[in-house]
């Protein structure tokens, strides 16, 4: 094969327009050992592709077995979630009607329950007012420097 034909095929190869037969011709030329010095860089490329085509994978592909038990765990979890939602929706506590609105008949028990409720409200309000002390301190410091 002439050098001009090789150069034309190389240009086609660089552009990606060569056929398989043309690539085999290039490969045959560059692996023959009679390559000019200015084309030596292509020699390693085509010898590499020749070696790459000869390589084969000898091990069998190992496919992992599907885990059948994993699907059953998902189904069981879904059933448990459905049961949990069902019991949460249907277990809202004792139903109140017009005759029983949750009133306490014993005055002492009613007093203790009211006291407990008022203490909870008082604690919640005190928590809010504790945070307000920081705001008032900030206000005092701000007013002290802004008035000067």
PDB file of N, CA and C in Angstrom, residues 20 36 39 74 100-101 144:
ATOM      1  N   UNK A  20     -14.887  -0.719   8.138  1.00  0.00           N
ATOM      2  CA  UNK A  20     -14.120  -1.710   8.883  1.00  0.00           C
ATOM      3  C   UNK A  20     -12.976  -2.272   8.050  1.00  0.00           C
ATOM      4  N   UNK A  36       7.051   4.634   8.349  1.00  0.00           N
ATOM      5  CA  UNK A  36       7.966   5.783   8.358  1.00  0.00           C
ATOM      6  C   UNK A  36       7.969   6.467   9.733  1.00  0.00           C
ATOM      7  N   UNK A  39       5.078   8.707  10.975  1.00  0.00           N
ATOM      8  CA  UNK A  39       3.797   8.044  11.260  1.00  0.00           C
ATOM      9  C   UNK A  39       3.905   7.047  12.418  1.00  0.00           C
ATOM     10  N   UNK A  74     -41.382  -6.128  52.956  1.00  0.00           N
ATOM     11  CA  UNK A  74     -42.085  -4.922  52.513  1.00  0.00           C
ATOM     12  C   UNK A  74     -43.587  -5.055  52.657  1.00  0.00           C
ATOM     13  N   UNK A 100     -72.968  13.752  78.359  1.00  0.00           N
ATOM     14  CA  UNK A 100     -71.671  13.596  79.014  1.00  0.00           C
ATOM     15  C   UNK A 100     -70.648  14.427  78.245  1.00  0.00           C
ATOM     16  N   UNK A 101     -70.401  15.645  78.696  1.00  0.00           N
ATOM     17  CA  UNK A 101     -69.452  16.532  78.035  1.00  0.00           C
ATOM     18  C   UNK A 101     -68.111  16.553  78.756  1.00  0.00           C
ATOM     19  N   UNK A 144     -30.388  53.480  75.728  1.00  0.00           N
ATOM     20  CA  UNK A 144     -29.295  54.172  76.402  1.00  0.00           C
ATOM     21  C   UNK A 144     -28.335  54.791  75.381  1.00  0.00           C
TER      22      UNK A 144
END
